[in-house]
Coordinates of C-alpha atoms and ligand atoms in Angstrom, one line a residue:
X1 CA -15.8 1.3 -26.8
X2 CA -15.0 -2.2 -24.8
X3 CA -12.4 -1.2 -23.2
X4 CA -10.3 -4.7 -21.6
X5 CA -9.9 -5.0 -26.0
X6 CA -9.1 -1.5 -26.4
X7 CA -6.6 -1.5 -23.4
X8 CA -5.1 -4.5 -24.4
X9 CA -4.3 -3.6 -28.1
X10 CA -2.6 0.0 -26.6
X11 CA -1.0 -2.5 -24.1
X12 CA 1.0 -4.1 -27.3
X13 CA 1.4 -1.0 -29.1
X14 CA 2.7 0.6 -27.1
X15 CA 5.0 -2.3 -24.9
X16 CA 2.4 -0.9 -22.0
X17 CA 2.3 -2.9 -18.1
X18 CA -0.8 -2.3 -16.4
X19 CA 0.7 -3.0 -12.6
X20 CA -2.8 -2.4 -9.8
X21 CA -2.6 -2.6 -6.3
X22 CA -5.5 -4.9 -4.9
X23 CA -7.9 -1.9 -3.5
X24 CA -8.7 -1.1 -7.0
X25 CA -11.5 -1.7 -8.0
X26 CA -12.8 -5.4 -9.8
X27 CA -12.3 -4.7 -13.6
X28 CA -9.1 -3.0 -13.2
X29 CA -7.5 -6.0 -10.9
X30 CA -8.7 -8.4 -13.8
X31 CA -6.9 -6.9 -16.6
X32 CA -3.7 -6.5 -15.0
X33 CA -0.7 -7.8 -15.6
X34 CA 0.7 -7.9 -12.0
X35 CA -1.7 -7.4 -9.3
X36 CA -0.8 -6.4 -5.5
X37 CA 0.5 -5.2 -2.6
X38 CA 2.7 -2.3 -2.2
X39 CA 5.8 -4.6 -1.4
X40 CA 4.9 -6.8 -4.8
X41 CA 4.6 -3.9 -7.0
X42 CA 7.7 -2.3 -6.4
X43 CA 9.5 -5.5 -7.0
X44 CA 7.5 -5.5 -10.1
X45 CA 8.3 -1.8 -11.5
X46 CA 12.3 -2.9 -10.3
X47 CA 11.8 -5.3 -12.2
X48 CA 9.9 -4.1 -15.5
X49 CA 10.8 -4.6 -18.9
X50 CA 8.0 -2.9 -20.9
X51 CA 8.5 0.4 -21.9
X52 CA 5.6 2.2 -20.5
X53 CA 4.2 1.4 -16.7
X54 CA 0.8 2.1 -16.5
X55 CA 0.2 2.2 -12.6
X56 CA -3.8 2.1 -11.4
X57 CA -3.0 2.8 -7.5
X58 CA -2.7 6.3 -6.1
X59 CA 0.3 8.9 -6.6
X60 CA 3.2 7.9 -4.1
X61 CA 3.0 4.9 -6.0
X62 CA 3.2 5.7 -9.5
X63 CA 5.4 8.4 -8.1
X64 CA 8.0 5.0 -7.1
X65 CA 7.4 3.0 -9.6
X66 CA 9.3 6.5 -12.0
X67 CA 11.7 6.6 -9.5
X68 CA 12.7 3.1 -10.2
X69 CA 12.6 3.8 -13.5
X70 CA 13.6 7.6 -14.4
X71 CA 13.9 6.7 -18.2
X72 CA 10.7 5.4 -18.7
X73 CA 7.4 6.8 -19.2
X74 CA 5.0 5.9 -16.5
X75 CA 1.0 6.9 -16.2
X76 CA -1.5 7.6 -13.6
X77 CA -4.8 7.4 -15.0
X78 CA -6.5 9.8 -12.1
X79 CA -3.5 12.4 -11.0
X80 CA -5.9 13.8 -7.9
X81 CA -5.4 10.0 -7.1
X82 CA -3.5 11.1 -3.4
X83 CA -3.5 9.2 -0.5
X84 CA -4.7 10.9 3.1
X85 CA -1.2 9.2 5.0
X86 CA 1.0 10.3 1.9
X87 CA -0.5 13.9 2.8
X88 CA 0.0 14.0 6.7
X89 CA 3.7 13.6 5.7
X90 CA 4.8 17.5 4.1
X91 CA 8.4 17.5 3.8
X92 CA 8.8 20.7 5.1
X93 CA 7.9 20.0 8.9
X94 CA 9.2 16.3 8.8
X95 CA 12.4 17.8 7.9
X96 CA 12.4 20.0 11.1
X97 CA 11.7 17.3 12.9
X98 CA 14.2 15.0 12.1
X99 CA 16.0 17.6 13.0
X100 CA 15.5 17.6 16.1
X101 CA 16.4 14.0 16.8
X102 CA 20.0 13.8 14.4
X103 CA 21.2 10.2 16.6
X104 CA 17.8 8.8 14.5
X105 CA 17.5 7.2 11.5
X106 CA 14.4 7.7 9.0
X107 CA 12.5 4.7 8.3
X108 CA 9.8 5.8 6.6
X109 CA 6.2 3.6 5.4
X110 CA 6.3 4.0 1.5
X111 CA 3.1 5.5 1.5
X112 CA 5.0 8.9 1.0
X113 CA 5.6 11.0 -1.1
X114 CA 9.3 11.3 -2.8
X115 CA 10.3 14.4 -0.4
X116 CA 10.0 11.9 2.3
X117 CA 11.4 9.2 0.5
X118 CA 14.6 12.1 -0.4
X119 CA 14.3 12.0 3.8
X120 CA 14.5 8.5 4.8
X121 CA 17.4 5.7 5.6
X122 CA 15.6 2.9 4.4
X123 CA 11.8 2.8 3.1
X124 CA 9.6 0.0 4.4
X125 CA 6.2 -1.7 3.6
X126 CA 4.0 -3.1 5.6
X127 CA 4.7 -7.1 3.9
X128 CA 8.3 -6.2 5.4
X129 CA 8.1 -3.4 7.9
X130 CA 8.7 -5.1 11.0
X131 CA 11.5 -7.3 9.4
X132 CA 13.5 -4.6 8.3
X133 CA 13.2 -2.7 11.7
X134 CA 14.2 -6.0 13.1
X135 CA 17.2 -6.3 10.7
X136 CA 18.5 -3.0 12.8
X137 CA 20.6 -3.2 16.1
X138 CA 18.1 -3.1 19.4
X139 CA 19.8 0.0 20.4
X140 CA 19.5 2.0 16.9
X141 CA 17.5 4.6 17.4
X142 CA 14.7 4.9 14.6
X143 CA 12.1 8.2 13.1
X144 CA 8.9 6.1 12.1
X145 CA 7.0 8.2 9.5
X146 CA 4.8 8.7 8.2
X147 CA 1.5 5.8 9.9
X148 CA 0.8 5.8 13.6
X149 CA -0.7 3.0 13.5
X150 CA 1.8 1.0 12.3
X151 CA 4.9 2.2 13.7
X152 CA 2.6 1.2 17.0
X153 CA 2.2 -2.0 16.2
X154 CA 6.1 -2.9 14.8
X155 CA 7.2 -0.8 17.9
X156 CA 4.2 -3.4 20.1
X157 CA 5.3 -6.6 18.3
X158 CA 9.2 -6.1 18.7
X159 CA 9.1 -3.9 22.1
X160 CA 10.9 -1.2 20.7
X161 CA 10.7 2.2 21.4
X162 CA 10.9 4.0 17.7
X163 CA 9.3 7.8 17.6
X164 CA 6.7 8.3 15.6
X165 CA 5.1 10.7 13.6
X166 CA 1.0 11.1 14.2
X167 CA -0.1 9.9 10.4
X168 CA -2.8 7.9 9.8
X169 CA -4.5 6.3 6.4
X170 CA -8.7 7.8 6.5
X171 CA -9.7 4.4 5.6
X172 CA -8.2 2.6 8.0
X173 CA -8.7 4.6 11.4
X174 CA -11.7 5.0 10.9
X175 CA -12.6 1.6 11.8
X176 CA -14.2 1.1 15.4
X177 CA -13.5 -2.1 17.6
X178 CA -17.9 -1.6 18.3
X179 CA -18.3 -2.0 14.7
X180 CA -15.6 -5.4 14.9
X181 CA -17.4 -6.6 18.1
X182 CA -21.0 -6.2 16.5
X183 CA -20.3 -7.9 13.4
X184 CA -17.9 -10.9 15.7
X185 CA -21.2 -11.4 17.7
X186 CA -23.5 -11.6 14.5
X187 CA -20.1 -14.1 13.1
X188 CA -18.7 -16.2 16.4
X189 CA -17.4 -18.5 13.7
X190 CA -15.3 -16.0 12.1
X191 CA -11.7 -15.6 11.8
X192 CA -10.6 -11.5 11.9
X193 CA -7.8 -10.1 10.4
X194 CA -6.5 -6.7 10.0
X195 CA -4.5 -4.9 8.7
X196 CA -1.9 -3.3 10.3
X197 CA -3.1 0.4 9.4
X198 CA -6.1 0.3 11.6
X199 CA -5.8 1.6 15.1
X200 CA -4.3 -0.7 17.9
X201 CA -7.5 -1.9 19.9
X202 CA -9.0 -2.5 16.6
X203 CA -5.8 -4.6 16.2
X204 CA -5.6 -5.9 19.5
X205 CA -9.0 -7.9 18.5
X206 CA -7.6 -9.0 15.3
X207 CA -7.2 -13.7 14.6
X208 CA -4.0 -12.4 12.8
X209 CA -2.8 -8.7 11.6
X210 CA -1.1 -8.6 8.1
X211 CA -0.3 -6.3 4.8
X212 CA -2.8 -7.3 2.2
X213 CA -1.5 -10.0 -0.2
X214 CA -0.4 -11.5 3.8
X215 CA -3.5 -11.1 4.9
X216 CA -5.1 -12.7 0.9
X217 CA -2.6 -15.7 2.1
X218 CA -3.9 -16.3 5.4
X219 CA -7.0 -16.8 3.8
X220 CA -6.4 -18.7 1.0
X221 CA -4.4 -21.3 3.4
X222 CA -6.5 -21.7 6.1
X223 CA -9.0 -24.2 6.8
X224 CA -12.3 -21.4 8.0
X225 CA -15.3 -20.7 6.1
X226 CA -15.8 -16.7 7.1
X227 CA -13.4 -14.8 7.5
X228 CA -13.8 -10.5 9.2
X229 CA -11.2 -8.5 7.6
X230 CA -10.8 -4.5 8.6
X231 CA -9.6 -3.1 5.4
X232 CA -10.3 -2.0 2.4
X233 CA -12.8 -3.7 0.2
X234 CA -11.2 -3.7 -2.4
X235 CA -9.0 -6.6 -1.3
X236 CA -12.5 -8.7 -1.1
X237 CA -13.0 -9.4 -5.1
X238 CA -9.4 -10.8 -4.7
X239 CA -9.8 -13.3 -1.1
X240 CA -13.9 -14.1 -3.0
X241 CA -11.7 -15.6 -6.0
X242 CA -9.8 -17.6 -4.8
X243 CA -11.4 -19.2 -2.3
X244 CA -15.1 -18.9 -3.9
X245 CA -16.4 -21.3 -1.0
X246 CA -15.0 -19.3 1.5
X247 CA -17.2 -15.9 3.2
X248 CA -15.7 -12.3 3.2
X249 CA -17.2 -9.6 5.4
X250 CA -15.8 -6.2 5.6
X251 CA -15.8 -4.5 9.1
X252 CA -18.7 -1.7 8.7
X253 CA -17.2 2.1 9.4
X254 CA -20.1 2.1 11.5
X255 CA -23.6 0.1 11.9
X256 CA -25.5 2.2 8.6
X257 CA -22.8 1.6 5.9
X258 CA -19.8 -0.6 4.8
X259 CA -17.9 2.7 3.4
X260 CA -14.3 0.3 3.0
X261 CA -13.8 1.9 0.2
X262 CA -10.4 4.3 0.0
X263 CA -11.9 7.1 -1.9
X264 CA -8.4 7.9 -3.7
X265 CA -7.8 4.4 -5.0
X266 CA -10.9 3.9 -6.7
X267 CA -10.6 6.8 -8.4
X268 CA -8.9 5.1 -11.2
X269 CA -11.9 3.6 -13.8
X270 CA -11.4 2.0 -17.0
X271 CA -12.3 4.6 -19.1
X272 CA -9.3 6.3 -16.8
X273 CA -6.9 4.3 -17.8
X274 CA -8.0 3.5 -22.0
X275 CA -7.3 7.0 -22.1
X276 CA -4.2 8.0 -20.1
X277 CA -2.8 4.9 -22.0
X278 CA -4.2 6.0 -25.7
X279 CA -3.0 9.9 -24.7
X280 CA 0.4 8.4 -22.9
X281 CA -0.8 11.0 -20.0
X282 CA -1.3 11.7 -17.0
X283 CA 2.1 11.3 -16.4
X284 CA 4.8 11.2 -13.2
X285 CA 7.5 13.7 -13.7
X286 CA 9.9 14.1 -10.6
X287 CA 13.0 16.1 -10.3
X288 CA 16.2 14.3 -11.0
X289 CA 18.2 15.2 -7.7
X290 CA 14.9 14.0 -5.8
X291 CA 14.9 11.0 -8.1
X292 CA 18.8 10.3 -7.8
X293 CA 17.7 10.8 -3.6
X294 CA 14.6 9.2 -2.7
X295 CA 15.7 5.9 -5.0
X296 CA 18.8 5.1 -2.5
X297 CA 16.0 3.9 1.0
X298 CA 14.2 2.3 -1.6
X299 CA 16.5 0.2 -3.3
X300 CA 18.0 -0.5 0.5
X301 CA 14.4 -1.8 1.1
X302 CA 14.5 -4.4 -1.7
X303 CA 18.5 -5.3 -1.4
X304 CA 17.2 -6.1 3.0
X305 CA 14.2 -7.5 1.9
X306 CA 16.3 -10.0 -0.6
X307 CA 18.7 -10.5 1.6
X308 CA 16.0 -11.5 4.6
X309 CA 14.4 -14.0 2.2
X310 CA 10.9 -11.5 1.6
X311 CA 10.9 -11.0 -2.3
Ligands
13P1 P1 0.3 -2.8 1.3 O1 -1.2 -3.3 0.3 O2 1.7 -2.0 1.1 O3 -1.1 -3.7 2.3 O4 -0.5 -1.2 1.9 C1 -2.1 -1.1 2.1 C2 -2.4 0.4 1.5 O5 -3.3 1.4 2.0 C3 -2.2 0.9 0.4 O6 -2.1 2.4 0.4
SF4_2 FE1 -3.6 5.8 1.5 FE2 -5.3 4.5 3.0 FE3 -6.3 4.8 0.4 FE4 -3.8 3.4 2.0 S1 -5.7 3.5 1.5 S2 -3.9 5.1 -0.3 S3 -2.9 4.4 3.2 S4 -5.6 6.5 2.1

């Protein structure tokens, strides 16, 4: 079966759109109608005219698309495509934590469940987090959830003291300074770029820190021949496509392995995507009230991002 052709036929028939994150396998990235980072994907989901959205990403992303489009069908090729970061922040425990700090507002990274989104005041992504934090007065008390690495990085850049939930992304958090330093020794001419989900000591060694889209743009707008990328492997596909003459090296987990693949992102395959479109399943369904409450902080994020000229 030629999945690419069959998917194209079904998309037309059903007025469907494929939204894909940069961490998807290259074959999926290449057939996406929109390929982007979480901020771009949220914007694409908010603006689509399609009747069916196939979200080639993980569960929290498809949930976000459903929350923004409660009357549309949102499909996720593999319902088990979760996220360690989202899982590190269960709504029941977070709710108890939040109750202890009634004078704090809650800013949550988009990598969280709808249950956390409904407990949040504003959602942020790695593409707008610093600017959104800075849009609040300096004396505003803030809880930041769920990523302690991104939160710590924002605290460091902005000089704030946000209270951090203790969550991490298992893919980025495992990258070590040792592996990065070893790779840099072998490639002293390479620029080091890192995603803010990496931990502080790794970020401290980077020449540039940013979201997947920001890193991609940086590789297009600078003239280095080589880049060491402290992030997930998927992003290298688009980097290499946009700059075929440059070399991209991913920071290995350790000396023997370069397994920087997010196990959840990589659950989606062309076959599963084809079947999802054909069967219109697995579909994301959420409680109406949860969707209404979770929508407010996402819409706020999009409005602030627009106001700040970020989208
Ligand atoms: P961004 O694509 O928004 O940078 O997020 C990275 C990520 O880990 C998505 O799960
Ligand atoms: Fe979650 Fe990390 Fe995978 Fe992104 S890369 S989906 S944050 S586990």
